[in-house]
mmCIF file of C-alpha atoms in Angstrom:
data_model
loop_
_atom_site.group_PDB
_atom_site.id
_atom_site.type_symbol
_atom_site.label_atom_id
_atom_site.label_comp_id
_atom_site.label_asym_id
_atom_site.label_seq_id
_atom_site.Cartn_x
_atom_site.Cartn_y
_atom_site.Cartn_z
ATOM 1 C CA MET A 9 54.535 18.295 -25.418
ATOM 2 C CA ASN A 10 53.503 16.492 -28.589
ATOM 3 C CA GLU A 11 50.586 18.718 -29.654
ATOM 4 C CA GLN A 12 49.646 16.498 -32.580
ATOM 5 C CA LEU A 13 49.411 13.447 -30.330
ATOM 6 C CA LYS A 14 47.323 15.434 -27.862
ATOM 7 C CA GLU A 15 44.997 16.527 -30.670
ATOM 8 C CA ASN A 16 44.608 12.968 -31.945
ATOM 9 C CA ILE A 17 43.759 11.712 -28.458
ATOM 10 C CA LEU A 18 41.210 14.484 -28.046
ATOM 11 C CA LYS A 19 39.547 13.579 -31.353
ATOM 12 C CA GLU A 20 39.279 9.934 -30.293
ATOM 13 C CA ILE A 21 37.841 10.851 -26.900
ATOM 14 C CA LYS A 22 35.164 13.001 -28.538
ATOM 15 C CA LYS A 23 34.037 10.010 -30.600
ATOM 16 C CA THR A 24 33.350 8.017 -27.440
ATOM 17 C CA GLY A 25 30.425 8.502 -25.073
ATOM 18 C CA PHE A 26 32.686 9.363 -22.142
ATOM 19 C CA PRO A 27 32.429 13.191 -22.416
ATOM 20 C CA PHE A 28 28.641 12.828 -22.415
ATOM 21 C CA GLU A 29 28.811 10.594 -19.325
ATOM 22 C CA LEU A 30 30.895 13.226 -17.541
ATOM 23 C CA SER A 31 28.412 15.939 -18.479
ATOM 24 C CA VAL A 32 25.552 13.869 -17.077
ATOM 25 C CA SER A 33 27.402 13.111 -13.839
ATOM 26 C CA ASN A 34 28.327 16.786 -13.406
ATOM 27 C CA ASN A 35 24.643 17.722 -13.534
ATOM 28 C CA PHE A 36 24.027 15.483 -10.528
ATOM 29 C CA ALA A 37 27.249 16.288 -8.671
ATOM 30 C CA ASN A 38 26.590 20.025 -8.962
ATOM 31 C CA ASN A 39 23.308 19.418 -7.148
ATOM 32 C CA SER A 40 24.923 17.551 -4.225
ATOM 33 C CA TRP A 41 24.032 14.043 -5.371
ATOM 34 C CA SER A 42 26.410 11.221 -4.526
ATOM 35 C CA ILE A 43 27.833 9.579 -7.631
ATOM 36 C CA ASP A 44 28.995 6.009 -8.245
ATOM 37 C CA PHE A 45 30.630 5.577 -11.645
ATOM 38 C CA ASN A 46 30.600 2.378 -13.683
ATOM 39 C CA SER A 47 29.314 0.161 -10.900
ATOM 40 C CA TYR A 48 29.211 -3.546 -11.574
ATOM 41 C CA TYR A 49 26.175 -5.762 -11.276
ATOM 42 C CA ILE A 50 25.742 -9.469 -11.829
ATOM 43 C CA ASP A 51 23.797 -10.399 -14.948
ATOM 44 C CA LYS A 52 22.082 -13.543 -13.680
ATOM 45 C CA ASP A 53 21.116 -14.627 -17.202
ATOM 46 C CA GLU A 54 24.664 -14.616 -18.528
ATOM 47 C CA LYS A 55 26.319 -15.200 -15.142
ATOM 48 C CA LYS A 56 28.833 -12.418 -15.594
ATOM 49 C CA GLY A 57 29.568 -8.965 -14.274
ATOM 50 C CA ARG A 58 28.375 -5.963 -16.261
ATOM 51 C CA GLU A 59 28.616 -2.213 -15.827
ATOM 52 C CA ILE A 60 25.887 0.304 -15.209
ATOM 53 C CA ASP A 61 26.984 3.804 -16.122
ATOM 54 C CA LEU A 62 25.909 5.734 -13.054
ATOM 55 C CA ILE A 63 24.168 5.428 -9.711
ATOM 56 C CA ALA A 64 23.102 8.804 -8.345
ATOM 57 C CA GLY A 65 21.888 9.077 -4.773
ATOM 58 C CA LEU A 66 20.373 11.729 -2.546
ATOM 59 C CA HIS A 67 19.491 11.219 1.093
ATOM 60 C CA ARG A 68 17.645 13.032 3.834
ATOM 61 C CA GLN A 69 17.877 12.307 7.552
ATOM 62 C CA LYS A 70 16.312 13.303 10.833
ATOM 63 C CA THR A 71 16.606 12.404 14.513
ATOM 64 C CA THR A 72 13.330 12.325 16.406
ATOM 65 C CA ASN A 73 12.577 10.943 19.866
ATOM 66 C CA GLN A 74 16.245 9.896 19.960
ATOM 67 C CA GLN A 75 15.601 7.751 16.886
ATOM 68 C CA TYR A 76 17.537 8.175 13.631
ATOM 69 C CA ILE A 77 15.513 8.092 10.389
ATOM 70 C CA GLU A 78 17.104 8.108 6.944
ATOM 71 C CA PHE A 79 15.562 8.272 3.477
ATOM 72 C CA ASN A 80 17.660 7.391 0.407
ATOM 73 C CA TRP A 81 16.650 7.966 -3.203
ATOM 74 C CA LYS A 82 18.709 6.010 -5.734
ATOM 75 C CA MET A 83 18.636 6.513 -9.493
ATOM 76 C CA VAL A 84 20.127 3.638 -11.474
ATOM 77 C CA ILE A 85 21.181 5.296 -14.724
ATOM 78 C CA GLU A 86 22.120 4.046 -18.161
ATOM 79 C CA ILE A 87 23.596 6.771 -20.385
ATOM 80 C CA LYS A 88 23.069 6.482 -24.128
ATOM 81 C CA GLN A 89 23.914 8.611 -27.149
ATOM 82 C CA SER A 90 22.470 8.232 -30.645
ATOM 83 C CA LEU A 91 22.828 11.451 -32.609
ATOM 84 C CA GLU A 92 22.011 10.016 -36.038
ATOM 85 C CA LYS A 93 19.397 7.382 -35.161
ATOM 86 C CA PRO A 94 16.347 8.699 -33.284
ATOM 87 C CA TRP A 95 14.670 6.581 -30.641
ATOM 88 C CA VAL A 96 10.955 6.015 -31.250
ATOM 89 C CA PHE A 97 8.505 4.751 -28.610
ATOM 90 C CA PHE A 98 5.008 3.542 -29.407
ATOM 91 C CA THR A 99 2.549 4.675 -26.750
ATOM 92 C CA THR A 100 -1.028 4.030 -25.701
ATOM 93 C CA LYS A 101 -3.176 5.772 -23.135
ATOM 94 C CA THR A 102 -2.374 4.854 -19.560
ATOM 95 C CA ASN A 103 -5.301 2.665 -18.486
ATOM 96 C CA ASN A 104 -7.369 2.997 -15.310
ATOM 97 C CA PHE A 105 -5.789 -0.057 -13.694
ATOM 98 C CA GLU A 106 -2.316 1.415 -14.142
ATOM 99 C CA LYS A 107 -3.523 4.739 -12.748
ATOM 100 C CA SER A 108 -4.885 2.996 -9.649
ATOM 101 C CA LEU A 109 -1.492 1.354 -9.051
ATOM 102 C CA GLY A 110 0.441 4.529 -9.775
ATOM 103 C CA PHE A 111 4.091 4.743 -10.777
ATOM 104 C CA SER A 112 5.885 1.431 -10.207
ATOM 105 C CA ARG A 113 8.069 1.634 -7.105
ATOM 106 C CA THR A 114 10.814 -0.476 -5.591
ATOM 107 C CA ILE A 115 11.151 0.232 -1.884
ATOM 108 C CA ALA A 116 13.273 -1.405 0.796
ATOM 109 C CA MET A 117 12.821 -0.410 4.436
ATOM 110 C CA THR A 118 13.796 -1.648 7.859
ATOM 111 C CA ASP A 119 12.742 -1.062 11.451
ATOM 112 C CA PHE A 120 9.985 1.424 10.596
ATOM 113 C CA SER A 121 7.040 1.919 12.930
ATOM 114 C CA THR A 122 4.951 3.218 10.034
ATOM 115 C CA PRO A 123 3.100 0.411 8.204
ATOM 116 C CA ARG A 124 4.366 -0.216 4.685
ATOM 117 C CA PRO A 125 1.002 0.612 3.004
ATOM 118 C CA ASP A 126 1.152 4.081 4.581
ATOM 119 C CA ILE A 127 4.622 4.605 3.120
ATOM 120 C CA HIS A 128 3.348 3.617 -0.314
ATOM 121 C CA LYS A 129 0.503 6.125 0.005
ATOM 122 C CA ILE A 130 3.063 8.879 0.543
ATOM 123 C CA PHE A 131 4.894 7.874 -2.640
ATOM 124 C CA LEU A 132 1.597 7.706 -4.510
ATOM 125 C CA GLU A 133 0.741 11.262 -3.450
ATOM 126 C CA PHE A 134 4.132 12.968 -3.705
ATOM 127 C CA GLY A 135 6.254 10.704 -5.917
ATOM 128 C CA THR A 136 6.638 10.311 -9.675
ATOM 129 C CA LYS A 137 3.317 10.393 -11.519
ATOM 130 C CA LEU A 138 2.328 8.362 -14.546
ATOM 131 C CA ASN A 139 2.002 10.205 -17.841
ATOM 132 C CA ASN A 140 -1.292 10.172 -19.734
ATOM 133 C CA ARG A 141 0.407 7.991 -22.330
ATOM 134 C CA THR A 142 2.826 5.144 -21.640
ATOM 135 C CA GLY A 143 5.484 3.621 -23.877
ATOM 136 C CA ARG A 144 4.816 -0.013 -24.811
ATOM 137 C CA SER A 145 7.296 -0.787 -27.567
ATOM 138 C CA PHE A 146 10.188 0.879 -29.361
ATOM 139 C CA TYR A 147 12.617 0.907 -32.252
ATOM 140 C CA GLU A 148 15.645 2.830 -33.473
ATOM 141 C CA ALA A 149 14.756 4.848 -36.581
ATOM 142 C CA LEU A 150 17.023 5.046 -39.638
ATOM 143 C CA ALA A 151 18.987 2.008 -38.497
ATOM 144 C CA LYS A 152 19.780 -0.539 -41.191
ATOM 145 C CA GLU A 153 19.815 -3.567 -38.886
ATOM 146 C CA ASN A 154 19.012 -4.496 -35.289
ATOM 147 C CA LYS A 155 16.481 -1.711 -34.975
ATOM 148 C CA ARG A 156 15.636 -2.658 -31.393
ATOM 149 C CA ASP A 157 18.870 -4.074 -30.030
ATOM 150 C CA ASP A 158 20.546 -0.930 -28.678
ATOM 151 C CA ILE A 159 17.410 0.299 -26.948
ATOM 152 C CA TYR A 160 16.578 -3.156 -25.605
ATOM 153 C CA LYS A 161 20.099 -3.574 -24.184
ATOM 154 C CA ALA A 162 19.804 -0.234 -22.410
ATOM 155 C CA ILE A 163 16.361 -1.058 -20.998
ATOM 156 C CA SER A 164 17.112 -4.622 -19.893
ATOM 157 C CA GLY A 165 20.482 -3.526 -18.522
ATOM 158 C CA VAL A 166 19.048 -0.790 -16.306
ATOM 159 C CA VAL A 167 16.347 -3.194 -15.054
ATOM 160 C CA LYS A 168 18.906 -5.888 -14.186
ATOM 161 C CA ALA A 169 21.144 -3.330 -12.497
ATOM 162 C CA THR A 170 18.228 -1.993 -10.442
ATOM 163 C CA SER A 171 17.277 -5.529 -9.402
ATOM 164 C CA HIS A 172 20.872 -6.245 -8.380
ATOM 165 C CA LEU A 173 21.140 -3.029 -6.370
ATOM 166 C CA VAL A 174 17.931 -3.800 -4.478
ATOM 167 C CA GLU A 175 19.061 -7.338 -3.669
ATOM 168 C CA SER A 176 22.584 -6.317 -2.660
ATOM 169 C CA THR A 177 21.622 -3.394 -0.395
ATOM 170 C CA ASP A 178 21.871 -4.981 3.040
ATOM 171 C CA ILE A 179 19.692 -2.752 5.163
ATOM 172 C CA GLU A 180 18.468 -5.541 7.442
ATOM 173 C CA SER A 181 21.802 -5.560 9.286
ATOM 174 C CA TYR A 182 21.197 -1.995 10.493
ATOM 175 C CA ALA A 183 19.249 -1.123 13.618
ATOM 176 C CA ASP A 184 18.417 2.361 12.312
ATOM 177 C CA ARG A 185 15.223 3.223 10.493
ATOM 178 C CA LEU A 186 16.218 3.230 6.836
ATOM 179 C CA LEU A 187 14.106 3.682 3.717
ATOM 180 C CA TYR A 188 15.548 3.134 0.231
ATOM 181 C CA TYR A 189 13.812 3.910 -3.048
ATOM 182 C CA TYR A 190 15.195 2.829 -6.434
ATOM 183 C CA GLU A 191 14.314 4.255 -9.842
ATOM 184 C CA PRO A 192 15.653 3.084 -13.252
ATOM 185 C CA VAL A 193 16.479 5.962 -15.605
ATOM 186 C CA ILE A 194 17.967 6.280 -19.087
ATOM 187 C CA ILE A 195 19.617 9.602 -19.968
ATOM 188 C CA PHE A 196 19.551 9.975 -23.739
ATOM 189 C CA ASN A 197 21.522 12.327 -25.970
ATOM 190 C CA GLY A 198 19.675 12.338 -29.283
ATOM 191 C CA ASN A 199 16.242 12.810 -30.802
ATOM 192 C CA LEU A 200 13.374 11.146 -28.957
ATOM 193 C CA PHE A 201 10.000 10.560 -30.617
ATOM 194 C CA GLU A 202 6.600 9.268 -29.596
ATOM 195 C CA ALA A 203 4.328 7.444 -32.082
ATOM 196 C CA TYR A 204 0.659 6.668 -31.411
ATOM 197 C CA LEU A 205 -2.735 6.256 -33.066
ATOM 198 C CA ASP A 206 -4.980 9.301 -33.050
ATOM 199 C CA GLU A 207 -8.779 9.203 -32.756
ATOM 200 C CA ASN A 208 -9.053 8.372 -36.476
ATOM 201 C CA ASN A 209 -6.544 5.528 -36.215
ATOM 202 C CA ASN A 210 -3.875 7.507 -38.031
ATOM 203 C CA ILE A 211 -0.278 7.332 -36.868
ATOM 204 C CA GLU A 212 0.916 10.514 -35.175
ATOM 205 C CA VAL A 213 4.602 11.135 -34.567
ATOM 206 C CA LYS A 214 5.923 13.910 -32.366
ATOM 207 C CA GLN A 215 9.242 14.781 -30.812
ATOM 208 C CA VAL A 216 9.369 14.678 -27.002
ATOM 209 C CA ASP A 217 11.894 15.340 -24.257
ATOM 210 C CA TYR A 218 10.661 12.775 -21.751
ATOM 211 C CA MET A 219 9.146 9.322 -21.943
ATOM 212 C CA GLN A 220 7.888 6.668 -19.536
ATOM 213 C CA LEU A 221 8.185 3.067 -20.675
ATOM 214 C CA SER A 222 6.341 0.174 -19.060
ATOM 215 C CA PHE A 223 8.657 -2.825 -19.215
ATOM 216 C CA LYS A 224 8.494 -6.296 -17.745
ATOM 217 C CA TYR A 225 11.659 -8.337 -18.081
ATOM 218 C CA LEU A 226 10.843 -12.031 -18.314
ATOM 219 C CA SER A 227 13.506 -14.535 -17.313
ATOM 220 C CA PRO A 228 13.710 -17.581 -15.017
ATOM 221 C CA ASN A 229 16.454 -15.712 -13.165
ATOM 222 C CA TYR A 230 14.449 -12.562 -12.415
ATOM 223 C CA ASP A 231 11.208 -11.928 -10.570
ATOM 224 C CA GLY A 232 9.275 -10.531 -13.547
ATOM 225 C CA LYS A 233 8.487 -7.246 -11.783
ATOM 226 C CA ARG A 234 7.059 -4.554 -14.053
ATOM 227 C CA TYR A 235 9.172 -1.421 -14.094
ATOM 228 C CA THR A 236 8.363 2.071 -15.275
ATOM 229 C CA ILE A 237 11.564 3.367 -16.821
ATOM 230 C CA GLN A 238 12.053 7.096 -17.255
ATOM 231 C CA ILE A 239 13.818 8.171 -20.441
ATOM 232 C CA VAL A 240 15.129 11.717 -20.170
ATOM 233 C CA THR A 241 16.793 13.740 -22.919
ATOM 234 C CA PHE A 242 19.994 15.481 -21.930
ATOM 235 C CA ASN A 243 18.727 19.007 -22.610
ATOM 236 C CA THR A 244 15.977 18.568 -20.010
ATOM 237 C CA LEU A 245 18.188 16.878 -17.393
ATOM 238 C CA PRO A 246 18.585 19.973 -15.138
ATOM 239 C CA ASP A 247 14.799 20.361 -14.973
ATOM 240 C CA PHE A 248 14.381 16.625 -14.320
ATOM 241 C CA ILE A 249 16.853 16.775 -11.422
ATOM 242 C CA GLU A 250 15.145 19.836 -9.952
ATOM 243 C CA LYS A 251 11.717 18.181 -10.071
ATOM 244 C CA THR A 252 13.126 14.993 -8.555
ATOM 245 C CA GLU A 253 14.662 16.910 -5.657
ATOM 246 C CA LYS A 254 11.301 18.548 -4.954
ATOM 247 C CA LYS A 255 9.716 15.076 -4.816
ATOM 248 C CA ILE A 256 12.449 13.834 -2.491
ATOM 249 C CA ASN A 257 11.963 16.776 -0.144
ATOM 250 C CA ALA A 258 8.163 16.351 -0.083
ATOM 251 C CA ILE A 259 8.333 12.583 0.494
ATOM 252 C CA SER A 260 11.044 12.740 3.142
ATOM 253 C CA GLU A 261 9.239 15.462 5.090
ATOM 254 C CA LYS A 262 6.027 13.449 5.091
ATOM 255 C CA VAL A 263 7.822 10.213 6.002
ATOM 256 C CA PHE A 264 9.629 11.899 8.888
ATOM 257 C CA GLU A 265 6.386 13.481 10.051
ATOM 258 C CA ILE A 266 4.338 10.273 10.074
ATOM 259 C CA GLU A 267 7.158 8.137 11.491
ATOM 260 C CA SER A 268 7.745 10.618 14.326
ATOM 261 C CA LYS A 269 4.037 10.604 15.115
ATOM 262 C CA ASN A 270 3.851 6.795 15.098
ATOM 263 C CA LEU A 271 6.931 6.512 17.309
ATOM 264 C CA LYS A 272 5.294 8.752 19.879
ATOM 265 C CA GLU A 273 2.088 6.726 19.751
ATOM 266 C CA GLY A 274 3.919 3.397 19.860
ATOM 267 C CA ILE A 275 2.579 2.120 16.535
ATOM 268 C CA SER A 276 4.569 -0.714 14.978
ATOM 269 C CA GLU A 277 4.552 -2.025 11.440
ATOM 270 C CA LYS A 278 3.076 -5.488 11.083
ATOM 271 C CA LYS A 279 5.698 -7.704 9.470
#
């Protein structure tokens, strides 16, 4: 074996983001998530296929009253690494209107007896909660040029991929009771900072491990839905996965409970 050639290949591989992608996927796979690598989506603005790094899924199922119920949680994930250029997000306090709406959710469901508003209440109670502060804008620190481009591409890409996944998931052709939930996530290997004005209107900057960004992608080709994107640093990924699984278990148990009850009582969702 040509050891020098092997060493040169290894050096090149380490310069790419692929080892980091594998580390991220292993964190999910080791926790029994299904993994889809480098899935393609259609960018409707540029009318071409693009890749999203990872789609991680976890599902729960139950049969009640001879009826099959399935709950699927899908994370649409963009994986980014920037070891020398920190990502900075400018935040403001989450306002009362946003708190009343709760964390933005994209849900697709079919053949459920439980009314859709009741399903949303379950997500509001047990799902992802809004932080006290929300990201509004961003830039890449210490970058000479294009100080927003890399972050913007990651954000717009994960939003477009999530939109494509929702539109292309054909659950209406199934007779079973299916519930899908989609969440855009960016896994970041690098230094993440939050910047905001304190009570004296001075800029405060602090390093964080987790950020929520409110983002509305405007285009004639997209619906303009506002997304809350979770940005998670790699060192906190195991904790993030653990907390997400607890949410999935709580939501699925409540969904199965209320759907079973409504099936027995003959309640149907108004469509």
